[in-house]
PDB file of C-alpha atoms in Angstrom:
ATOM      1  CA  UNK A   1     196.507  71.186  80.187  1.00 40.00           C
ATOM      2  CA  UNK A   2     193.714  71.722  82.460  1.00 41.00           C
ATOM      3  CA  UNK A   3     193.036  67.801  82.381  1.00 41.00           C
ATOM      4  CA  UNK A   4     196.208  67.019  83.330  1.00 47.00           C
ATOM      5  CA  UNK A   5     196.242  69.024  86.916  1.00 56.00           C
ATOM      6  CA  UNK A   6     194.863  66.543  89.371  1.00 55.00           C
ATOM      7  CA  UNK A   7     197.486  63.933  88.291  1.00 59.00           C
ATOM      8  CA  UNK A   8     200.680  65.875  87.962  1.00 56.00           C
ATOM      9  CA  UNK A   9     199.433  67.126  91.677  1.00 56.00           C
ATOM     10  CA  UNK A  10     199.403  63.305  92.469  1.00 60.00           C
ATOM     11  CA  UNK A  11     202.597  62.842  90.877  1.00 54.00           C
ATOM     12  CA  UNK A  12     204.354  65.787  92.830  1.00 55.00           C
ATOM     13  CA  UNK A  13     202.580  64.218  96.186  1.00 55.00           C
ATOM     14  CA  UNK A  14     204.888  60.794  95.478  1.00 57.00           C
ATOM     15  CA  UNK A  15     207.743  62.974  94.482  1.00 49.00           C
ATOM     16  CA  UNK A  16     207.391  65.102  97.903  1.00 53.00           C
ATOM     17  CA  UNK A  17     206.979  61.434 100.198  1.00 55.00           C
ATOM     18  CA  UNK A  18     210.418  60.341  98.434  1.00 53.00           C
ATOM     19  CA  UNK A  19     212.647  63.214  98.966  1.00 56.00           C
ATOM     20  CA  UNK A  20     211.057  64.690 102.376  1.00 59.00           C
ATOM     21  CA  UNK A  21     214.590  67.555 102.935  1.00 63.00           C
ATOM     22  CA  UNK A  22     212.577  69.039  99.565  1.00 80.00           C
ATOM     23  CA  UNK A  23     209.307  68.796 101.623  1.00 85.00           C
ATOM     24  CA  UNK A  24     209.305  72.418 102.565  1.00 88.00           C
ATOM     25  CA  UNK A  25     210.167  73.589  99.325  1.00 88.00           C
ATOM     26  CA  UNK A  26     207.794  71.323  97.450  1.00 88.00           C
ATOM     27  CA  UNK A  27     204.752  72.420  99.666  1.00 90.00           C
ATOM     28  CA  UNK A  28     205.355  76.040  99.263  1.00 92.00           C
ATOM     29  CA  UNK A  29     205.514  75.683  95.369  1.00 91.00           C
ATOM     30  CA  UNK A  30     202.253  73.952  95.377  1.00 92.00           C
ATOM     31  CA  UNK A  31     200.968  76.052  97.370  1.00 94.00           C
ATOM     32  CA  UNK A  32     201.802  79.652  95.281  1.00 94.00           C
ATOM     33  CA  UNK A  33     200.453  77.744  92.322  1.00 94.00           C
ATOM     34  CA  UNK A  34     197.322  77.152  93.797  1.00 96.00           C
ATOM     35  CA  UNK A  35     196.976  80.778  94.657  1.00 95.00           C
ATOM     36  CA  UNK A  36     197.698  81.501  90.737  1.00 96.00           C
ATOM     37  CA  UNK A  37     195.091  79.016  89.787  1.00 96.00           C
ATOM     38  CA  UNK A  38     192.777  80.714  92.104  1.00 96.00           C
ATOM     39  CA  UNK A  39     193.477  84.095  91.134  1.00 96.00           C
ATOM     40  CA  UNK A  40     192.872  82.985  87.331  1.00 96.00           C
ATOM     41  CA  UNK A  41     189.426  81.314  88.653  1.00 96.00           C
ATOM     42  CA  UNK A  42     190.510  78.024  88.466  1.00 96.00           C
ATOM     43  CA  UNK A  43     188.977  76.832  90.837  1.00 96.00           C
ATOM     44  CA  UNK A  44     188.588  73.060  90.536  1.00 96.00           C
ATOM     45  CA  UNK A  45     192.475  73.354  89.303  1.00 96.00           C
ATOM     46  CA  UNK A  46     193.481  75.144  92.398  1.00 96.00           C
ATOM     47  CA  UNK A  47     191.937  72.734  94.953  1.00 96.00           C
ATOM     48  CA  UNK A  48     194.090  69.599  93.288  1.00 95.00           C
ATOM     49  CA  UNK A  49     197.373  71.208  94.725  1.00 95.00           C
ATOM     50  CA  UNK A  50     195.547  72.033  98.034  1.00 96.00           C
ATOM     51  CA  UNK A  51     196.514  68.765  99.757  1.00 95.00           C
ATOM     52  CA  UNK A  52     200.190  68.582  98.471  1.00 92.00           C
ATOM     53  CA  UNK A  53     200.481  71.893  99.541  1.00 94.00           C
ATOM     54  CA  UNK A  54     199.464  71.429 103.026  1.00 94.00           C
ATOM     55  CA  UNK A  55     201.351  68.155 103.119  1.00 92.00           C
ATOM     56  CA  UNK A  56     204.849  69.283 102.239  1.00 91.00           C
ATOM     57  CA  UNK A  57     204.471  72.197 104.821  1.00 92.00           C
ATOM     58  CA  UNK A  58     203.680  69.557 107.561  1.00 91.00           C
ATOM     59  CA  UNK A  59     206.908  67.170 106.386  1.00 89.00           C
ATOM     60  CA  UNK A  60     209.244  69.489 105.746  1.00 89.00           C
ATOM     61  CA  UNK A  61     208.509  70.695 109.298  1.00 88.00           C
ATOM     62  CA  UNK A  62     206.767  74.487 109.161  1.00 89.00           C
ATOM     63  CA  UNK A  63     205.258  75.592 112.253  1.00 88.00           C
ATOM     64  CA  UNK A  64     205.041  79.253 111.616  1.00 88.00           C
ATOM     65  CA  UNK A  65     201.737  81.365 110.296  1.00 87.00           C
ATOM     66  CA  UNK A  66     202.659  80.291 107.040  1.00 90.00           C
ATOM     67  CA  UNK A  67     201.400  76.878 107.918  1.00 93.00           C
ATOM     68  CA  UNK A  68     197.621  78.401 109.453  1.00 92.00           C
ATOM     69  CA  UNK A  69     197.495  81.020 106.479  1.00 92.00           C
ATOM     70  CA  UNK A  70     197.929  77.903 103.957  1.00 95.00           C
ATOM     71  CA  UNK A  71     195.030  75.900 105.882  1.00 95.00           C
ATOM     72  CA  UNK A  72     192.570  78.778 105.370  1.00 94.00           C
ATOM     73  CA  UNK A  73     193.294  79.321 101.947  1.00 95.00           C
ATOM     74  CA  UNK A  74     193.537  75.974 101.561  1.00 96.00           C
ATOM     75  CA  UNK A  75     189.864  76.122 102.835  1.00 96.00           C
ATOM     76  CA  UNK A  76     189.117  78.525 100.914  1.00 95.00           C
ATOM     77  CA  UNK A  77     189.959  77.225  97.661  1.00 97.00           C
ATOM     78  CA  UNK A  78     187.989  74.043  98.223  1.00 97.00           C
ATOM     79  CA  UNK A  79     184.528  76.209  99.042  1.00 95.00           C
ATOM     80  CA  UNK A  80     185.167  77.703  95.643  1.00 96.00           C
ATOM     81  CA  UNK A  81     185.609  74.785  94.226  1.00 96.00           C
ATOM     82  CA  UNK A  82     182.528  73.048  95.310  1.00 95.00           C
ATOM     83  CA  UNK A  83     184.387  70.901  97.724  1.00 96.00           C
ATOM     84  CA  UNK A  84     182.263  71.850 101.395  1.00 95.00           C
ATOM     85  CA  UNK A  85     183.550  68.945 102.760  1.00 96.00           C
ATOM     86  CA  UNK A  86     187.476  69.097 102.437  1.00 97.00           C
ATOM     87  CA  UNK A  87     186.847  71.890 103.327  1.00 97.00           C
ATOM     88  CA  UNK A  88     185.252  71.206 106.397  1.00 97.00           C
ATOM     89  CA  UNK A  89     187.940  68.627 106.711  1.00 97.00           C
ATOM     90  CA  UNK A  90     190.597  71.424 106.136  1.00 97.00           C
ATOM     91  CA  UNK A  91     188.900  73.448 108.914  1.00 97.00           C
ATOM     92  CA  UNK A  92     189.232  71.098 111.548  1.00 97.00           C
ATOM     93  CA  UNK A  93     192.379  69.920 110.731  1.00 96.00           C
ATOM     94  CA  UNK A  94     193.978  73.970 111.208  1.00 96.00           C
ATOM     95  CA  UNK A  95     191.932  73.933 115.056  1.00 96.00           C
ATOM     96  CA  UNK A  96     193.582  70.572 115.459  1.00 96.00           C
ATOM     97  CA  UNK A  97     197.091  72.198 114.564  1.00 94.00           C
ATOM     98  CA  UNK A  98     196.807  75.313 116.308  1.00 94.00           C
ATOM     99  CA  UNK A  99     195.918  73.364 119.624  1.00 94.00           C
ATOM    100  CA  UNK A 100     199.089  71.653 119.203  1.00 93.00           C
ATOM    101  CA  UNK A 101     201.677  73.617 118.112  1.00 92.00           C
ATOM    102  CA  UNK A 102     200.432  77.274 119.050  1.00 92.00           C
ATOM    103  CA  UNK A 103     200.714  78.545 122.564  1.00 92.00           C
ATOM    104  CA  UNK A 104     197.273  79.291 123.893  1.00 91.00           C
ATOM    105  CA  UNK A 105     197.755  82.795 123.610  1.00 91.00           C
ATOM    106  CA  UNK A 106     198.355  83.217 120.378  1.00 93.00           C
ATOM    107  CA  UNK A 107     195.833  85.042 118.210  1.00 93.00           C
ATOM    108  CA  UNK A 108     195.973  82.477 115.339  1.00 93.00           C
ATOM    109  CA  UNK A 109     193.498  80.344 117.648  1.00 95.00           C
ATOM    110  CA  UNK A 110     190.905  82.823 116.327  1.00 96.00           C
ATOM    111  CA  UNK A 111     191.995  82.412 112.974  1.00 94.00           C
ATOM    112  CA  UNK A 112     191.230  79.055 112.521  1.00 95.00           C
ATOM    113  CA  UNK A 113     187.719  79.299 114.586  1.00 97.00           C
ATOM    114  CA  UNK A 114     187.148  82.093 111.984  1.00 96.00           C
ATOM    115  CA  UNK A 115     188.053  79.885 109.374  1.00 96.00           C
ATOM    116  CA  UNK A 116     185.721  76.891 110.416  1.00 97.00           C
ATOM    117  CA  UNK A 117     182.703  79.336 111.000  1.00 97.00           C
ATOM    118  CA  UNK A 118     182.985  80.764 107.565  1.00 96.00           C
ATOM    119  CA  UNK A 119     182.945  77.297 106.004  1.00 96.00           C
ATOM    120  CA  UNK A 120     180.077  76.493 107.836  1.00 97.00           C
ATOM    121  CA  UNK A 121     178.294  79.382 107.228  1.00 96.00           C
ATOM    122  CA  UNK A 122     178.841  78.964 103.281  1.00 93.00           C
ATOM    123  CA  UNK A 123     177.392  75.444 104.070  1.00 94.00           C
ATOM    124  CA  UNK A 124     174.246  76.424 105.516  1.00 94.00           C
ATOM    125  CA  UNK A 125     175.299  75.395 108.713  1.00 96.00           C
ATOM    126  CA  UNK A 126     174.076  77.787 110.639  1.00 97.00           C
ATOM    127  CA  UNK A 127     174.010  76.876 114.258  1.00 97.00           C
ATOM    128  CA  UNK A 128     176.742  74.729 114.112  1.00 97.00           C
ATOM    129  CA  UNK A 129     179.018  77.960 112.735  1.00 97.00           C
ATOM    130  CA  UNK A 130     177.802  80.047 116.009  1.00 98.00           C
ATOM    131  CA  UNK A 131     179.546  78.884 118.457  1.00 98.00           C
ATOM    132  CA  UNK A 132     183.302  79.176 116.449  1.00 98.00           C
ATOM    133  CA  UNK A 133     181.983  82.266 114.806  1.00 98.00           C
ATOM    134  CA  UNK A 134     181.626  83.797 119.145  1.00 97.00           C
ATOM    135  CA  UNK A 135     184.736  81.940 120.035  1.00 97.00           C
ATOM    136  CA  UNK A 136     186.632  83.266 117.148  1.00 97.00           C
ATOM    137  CA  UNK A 137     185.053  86.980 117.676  1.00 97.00           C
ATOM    138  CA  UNK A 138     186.122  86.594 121.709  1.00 97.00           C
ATOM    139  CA  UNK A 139     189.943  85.750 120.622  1.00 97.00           C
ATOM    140  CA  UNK A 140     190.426  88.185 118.500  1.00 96.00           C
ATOM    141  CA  UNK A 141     189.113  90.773 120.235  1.00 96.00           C
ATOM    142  CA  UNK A 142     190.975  89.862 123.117  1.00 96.00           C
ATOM    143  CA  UNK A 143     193.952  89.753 121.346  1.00 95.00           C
ATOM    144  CA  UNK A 144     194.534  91.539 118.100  1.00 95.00           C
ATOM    145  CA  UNK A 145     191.701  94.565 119.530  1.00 96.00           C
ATOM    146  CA  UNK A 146     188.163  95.938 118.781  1.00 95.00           C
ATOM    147  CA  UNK A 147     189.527  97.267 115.173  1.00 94.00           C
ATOM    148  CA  UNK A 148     191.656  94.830 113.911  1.00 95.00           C
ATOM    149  CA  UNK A 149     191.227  93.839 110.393  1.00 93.00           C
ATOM    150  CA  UNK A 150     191.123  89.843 111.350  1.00 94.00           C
ATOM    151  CA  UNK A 151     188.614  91.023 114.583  1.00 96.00           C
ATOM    152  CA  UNK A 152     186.319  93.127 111.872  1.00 96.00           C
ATOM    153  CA  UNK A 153     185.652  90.065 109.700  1.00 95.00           C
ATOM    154  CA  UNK A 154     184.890  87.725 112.715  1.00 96.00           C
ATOM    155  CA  UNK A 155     182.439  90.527 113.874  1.00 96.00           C
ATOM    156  CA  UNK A 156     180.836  90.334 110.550  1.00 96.00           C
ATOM    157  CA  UNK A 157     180.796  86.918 110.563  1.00 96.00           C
ATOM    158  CA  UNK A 158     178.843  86.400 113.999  1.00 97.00           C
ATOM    159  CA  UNK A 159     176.527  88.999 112.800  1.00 97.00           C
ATOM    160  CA  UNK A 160     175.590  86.866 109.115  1.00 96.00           C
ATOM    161  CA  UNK A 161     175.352  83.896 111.453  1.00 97.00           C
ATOM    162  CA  UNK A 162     172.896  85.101 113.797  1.00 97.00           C
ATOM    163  CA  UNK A 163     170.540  87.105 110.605  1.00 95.00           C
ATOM    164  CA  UNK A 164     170.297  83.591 109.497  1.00 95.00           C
ATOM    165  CA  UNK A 165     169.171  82.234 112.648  1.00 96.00           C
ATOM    166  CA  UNK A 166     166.638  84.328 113.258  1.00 95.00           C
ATOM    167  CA  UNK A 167     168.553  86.357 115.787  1.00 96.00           C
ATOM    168  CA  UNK A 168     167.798  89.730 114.416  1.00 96.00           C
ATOM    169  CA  UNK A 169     168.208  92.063 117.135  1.00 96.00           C
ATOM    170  CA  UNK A 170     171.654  90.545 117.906  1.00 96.00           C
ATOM    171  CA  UNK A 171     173.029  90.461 114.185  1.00 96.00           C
ATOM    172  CA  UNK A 172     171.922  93.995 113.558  1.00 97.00           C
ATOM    173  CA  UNK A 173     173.681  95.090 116.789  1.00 97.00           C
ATOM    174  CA  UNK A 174     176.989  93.616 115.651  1.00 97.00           C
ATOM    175  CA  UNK A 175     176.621  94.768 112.411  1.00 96.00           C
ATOM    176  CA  UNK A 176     175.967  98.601 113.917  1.00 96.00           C
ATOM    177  CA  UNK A 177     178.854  97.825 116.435  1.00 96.00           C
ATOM    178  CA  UNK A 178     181.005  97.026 113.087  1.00 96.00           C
ATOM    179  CA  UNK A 179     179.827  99.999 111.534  1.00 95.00           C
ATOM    180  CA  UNK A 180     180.623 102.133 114.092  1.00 95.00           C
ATOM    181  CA  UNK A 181     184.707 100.890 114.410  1.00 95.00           C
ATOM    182  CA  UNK A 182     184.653 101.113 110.572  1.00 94.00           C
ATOM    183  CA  UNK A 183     184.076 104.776 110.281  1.00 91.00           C
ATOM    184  CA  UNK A 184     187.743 106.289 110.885  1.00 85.00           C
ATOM    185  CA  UNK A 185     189.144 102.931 109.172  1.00 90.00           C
ATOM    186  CA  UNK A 186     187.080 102.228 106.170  1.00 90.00           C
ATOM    187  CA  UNK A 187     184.038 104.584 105.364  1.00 89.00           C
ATOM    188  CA  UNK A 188     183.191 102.210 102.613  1.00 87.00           C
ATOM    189  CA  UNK A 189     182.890  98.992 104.515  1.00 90.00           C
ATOM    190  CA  UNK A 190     180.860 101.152 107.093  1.00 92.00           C
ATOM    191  CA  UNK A 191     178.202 101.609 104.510  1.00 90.00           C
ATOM    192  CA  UNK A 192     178.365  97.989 103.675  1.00 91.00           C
ATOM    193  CA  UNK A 193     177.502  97.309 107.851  1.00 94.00           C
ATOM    194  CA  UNK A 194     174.781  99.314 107.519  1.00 93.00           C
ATOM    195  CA  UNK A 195     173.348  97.691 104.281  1.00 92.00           C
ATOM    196  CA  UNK A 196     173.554  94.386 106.002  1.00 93.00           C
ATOM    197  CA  UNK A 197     171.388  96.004 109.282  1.00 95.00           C
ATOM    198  CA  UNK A 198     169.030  97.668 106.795  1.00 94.00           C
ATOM    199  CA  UNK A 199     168.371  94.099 105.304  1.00 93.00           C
ATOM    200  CA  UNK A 200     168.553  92.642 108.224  1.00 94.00           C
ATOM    201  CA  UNK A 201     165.888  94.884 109.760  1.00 95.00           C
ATOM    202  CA  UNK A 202     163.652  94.288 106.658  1.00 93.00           C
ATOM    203  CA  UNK A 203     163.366  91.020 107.271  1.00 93.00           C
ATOM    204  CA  UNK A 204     162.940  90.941 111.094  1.00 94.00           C
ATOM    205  CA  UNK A 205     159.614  93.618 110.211  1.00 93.00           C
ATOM    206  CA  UNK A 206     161.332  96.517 111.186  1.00 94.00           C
ATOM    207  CA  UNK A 207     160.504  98.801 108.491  1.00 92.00           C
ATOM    208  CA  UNK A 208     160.868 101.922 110.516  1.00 93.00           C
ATOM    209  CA  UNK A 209     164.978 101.128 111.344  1.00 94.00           C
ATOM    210  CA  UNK A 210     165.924  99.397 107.658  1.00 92.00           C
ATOM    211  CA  UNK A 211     164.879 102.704 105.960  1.00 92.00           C
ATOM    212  CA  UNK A 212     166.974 104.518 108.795  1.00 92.00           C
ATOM    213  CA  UNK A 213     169.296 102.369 108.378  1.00 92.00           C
ATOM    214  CA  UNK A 214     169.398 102.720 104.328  1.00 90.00           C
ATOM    215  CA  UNK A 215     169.125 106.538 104.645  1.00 89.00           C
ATOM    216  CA  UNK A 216     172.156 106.478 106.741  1.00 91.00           C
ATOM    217  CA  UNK A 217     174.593 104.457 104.274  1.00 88.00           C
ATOM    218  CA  UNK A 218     173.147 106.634 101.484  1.00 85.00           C
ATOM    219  CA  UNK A 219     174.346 109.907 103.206  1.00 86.00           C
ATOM    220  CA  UNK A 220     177.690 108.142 104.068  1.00 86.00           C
ATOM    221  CA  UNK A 221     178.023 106.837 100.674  1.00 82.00           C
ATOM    222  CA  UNK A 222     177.354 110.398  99.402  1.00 80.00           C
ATOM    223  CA  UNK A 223     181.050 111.400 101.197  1.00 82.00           C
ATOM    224  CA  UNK A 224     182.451 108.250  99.321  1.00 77.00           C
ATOM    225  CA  UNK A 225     184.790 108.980  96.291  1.00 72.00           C
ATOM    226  CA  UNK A 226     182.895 108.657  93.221  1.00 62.00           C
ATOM    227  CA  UNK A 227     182.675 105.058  91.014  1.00 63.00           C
ATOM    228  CA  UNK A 228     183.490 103.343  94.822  1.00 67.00           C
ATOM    229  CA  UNK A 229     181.347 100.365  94.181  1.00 74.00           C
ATOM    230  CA  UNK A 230     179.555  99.893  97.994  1.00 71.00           C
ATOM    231  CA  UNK A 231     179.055 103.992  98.008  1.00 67.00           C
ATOM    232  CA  UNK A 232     176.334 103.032  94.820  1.00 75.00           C
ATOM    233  CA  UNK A 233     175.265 100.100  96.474  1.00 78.00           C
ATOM    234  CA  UNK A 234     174.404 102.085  99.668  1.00 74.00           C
ATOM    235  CA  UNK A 235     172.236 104.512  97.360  1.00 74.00           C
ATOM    236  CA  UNK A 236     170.752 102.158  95.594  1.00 77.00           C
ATOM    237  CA  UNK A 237     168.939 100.448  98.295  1.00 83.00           C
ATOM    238  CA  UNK A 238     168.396 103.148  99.720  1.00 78.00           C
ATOM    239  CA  UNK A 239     166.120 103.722  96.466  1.00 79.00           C
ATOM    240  CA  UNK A 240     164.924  99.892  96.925  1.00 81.00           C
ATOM    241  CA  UNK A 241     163.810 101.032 100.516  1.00 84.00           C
ATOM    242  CA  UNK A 242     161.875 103.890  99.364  1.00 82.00           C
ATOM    243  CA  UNK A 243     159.937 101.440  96.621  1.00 79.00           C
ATOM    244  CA  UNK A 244     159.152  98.770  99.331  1.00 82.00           C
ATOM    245  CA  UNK A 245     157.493 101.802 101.427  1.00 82.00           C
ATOM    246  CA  UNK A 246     155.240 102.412  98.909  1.00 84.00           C
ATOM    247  CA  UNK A 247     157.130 105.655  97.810  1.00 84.00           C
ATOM    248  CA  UNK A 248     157.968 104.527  94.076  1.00 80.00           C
ATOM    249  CA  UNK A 249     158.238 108.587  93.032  1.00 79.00           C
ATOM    250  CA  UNK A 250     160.871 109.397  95.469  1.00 76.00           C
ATOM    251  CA  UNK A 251     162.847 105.800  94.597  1.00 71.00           C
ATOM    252  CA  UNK A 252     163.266 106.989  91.290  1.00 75.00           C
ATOM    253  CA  UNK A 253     163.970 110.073  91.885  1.00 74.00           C
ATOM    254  CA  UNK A 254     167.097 108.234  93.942  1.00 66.00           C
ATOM    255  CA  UNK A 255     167.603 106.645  90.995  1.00 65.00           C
ATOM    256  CA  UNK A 256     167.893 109.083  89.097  1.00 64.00           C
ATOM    257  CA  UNK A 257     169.974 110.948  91.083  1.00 62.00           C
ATOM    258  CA  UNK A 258     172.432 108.372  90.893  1.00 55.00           C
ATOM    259  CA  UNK A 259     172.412 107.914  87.102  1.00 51.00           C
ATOM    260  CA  UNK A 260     172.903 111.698  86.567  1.00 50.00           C
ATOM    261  CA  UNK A 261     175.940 112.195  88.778  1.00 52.00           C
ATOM    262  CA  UNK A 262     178.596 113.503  87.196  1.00 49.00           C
ATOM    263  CA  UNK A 263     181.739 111.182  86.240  1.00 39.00           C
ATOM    264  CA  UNK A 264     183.913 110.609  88.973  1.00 43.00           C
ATOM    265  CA  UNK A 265     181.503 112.435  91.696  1.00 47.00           C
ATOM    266  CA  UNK A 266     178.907 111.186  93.930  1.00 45.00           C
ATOM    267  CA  UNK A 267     175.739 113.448  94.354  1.00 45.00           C
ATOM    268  CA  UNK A 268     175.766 115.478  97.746  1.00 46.00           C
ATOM    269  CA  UNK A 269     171.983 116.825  96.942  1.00 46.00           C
ATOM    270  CA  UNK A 270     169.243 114.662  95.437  1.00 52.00           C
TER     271      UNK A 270
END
């Protein structure tokens, strides 16, 4: 029973601290049931076996990504579960780890700066997330490349960060640059960068460059197979960009346009 989650984790934890040979074991159980909990939106359940899980990996002696992949999910799990500040805790505690058992080369450095930004960000943290957010960017870059899945997400990142600060210019250039390393890998994300500069451009005044921006991702979105859910997000603000411009004929014209595609296709000519 749901109820009985938080003390059968507790029970496991005393189980795990008497027979540490099973440590390894034990952690790595915990931890796949967490990920089923999570993936079943069980949020609160899932963070119970967060600690256990982490704990087990650390007795029974794991070093290897496992370990870093387990703190960020761990992480994770407890912003989901409206836990910011084990989260936080969770955060620190993988930077902490990777300082002392990684060699300073090693592109997992970025993945736990990543994973501290991103909890901060969800926190509301903004300018404390900045500075991990760059530093995790910089690694990754450095190390993994420019197009990198792990170095795309960190790019993102930065560029939410700075939107919130204010930094406009900056967050819609990284959001661009992300756009523009996304095209040959992943046309659909590419009209999700290009959502986020339209957006970001709307609210920096720039009225002229989010309706570029929009009318861009709507005629990459067009190319997109049809039902892909960010291809109608891209034409649908591009129909919200056309209302705020004082154009409400030819934003539901978009509109319609979308609605009357046929099944399976996305409109090349509205």
């Amino acid at each position: 029973p749901v109820a009985m989650c938080g003390d059968r984790a507790r029970l496991l934890a005393r189980l795990d601290a008497r027979f540490p040979a099973d440590a390894k074991a034990l952690g790595l159980g915990y931890l796949n049931y967490a990920a089923a909990l999570y993936e079943a939106n069980r949020f609160g359940d899932a963070a119970e076996y967060v600690d256990p899980a982490i704990k087990g990996l650390i007795r029974g002696g794991m070093t290897d990504t496992t370990l870093f992949v387990a703190l960020s999910s761990g992480a994770n799990i407890y912003i989901d579960a409206g836990r910011p500040l084990d989260a936080l805790r969770l955060a620190r505690q993988g930077i902490a780890m990777a300082n002392e058992l990684l060699p300073e080369e090693h592109p997992f450095h970025g993945f736990a700066q990543g994973t501290l930004a991103k909890v901060l960000l969800q926190a509301g943290r903004y300018e404390e997330a900045e500075q991990p957010a760059r530093t995790a960017l910089d690694i990754m870059t450095e190390r993994l490349g420019p197009t990198h899945r792990n170095t795309l997400v960190a790019l993102h990142n930065l560029g939410v960060v700075q939107m919130r600060l204010g930094q406009y210019d900056e967050g819609i250039a990284l959001m661009l640059a992300r756009h523009e390393r996304l095209m040959e890998i992943s046309p659909a994300e590419a009209v999700n960068s290009l959502l986020s500069a339209s957006n970001a451009a709307i609210e920096a005044g720039r009225d002229d460059d989010a309706m570029h921006f929009a009318l861009k991702a709507a005629g990459l979105a067009r190319e997109l197979p049809g039902g892909d859910e960010k291809a109608l997000r891209g034409l649908l603000t591009l129909s919200q960009r056309l209302d705020e411009s004082g154009q409400p004929e030819a934003a539901l014209s978009a509109q319609r346009c979308h609605l009357a595609k046929p099944p399976g296709e996305l409109p090349h000519r509205c």
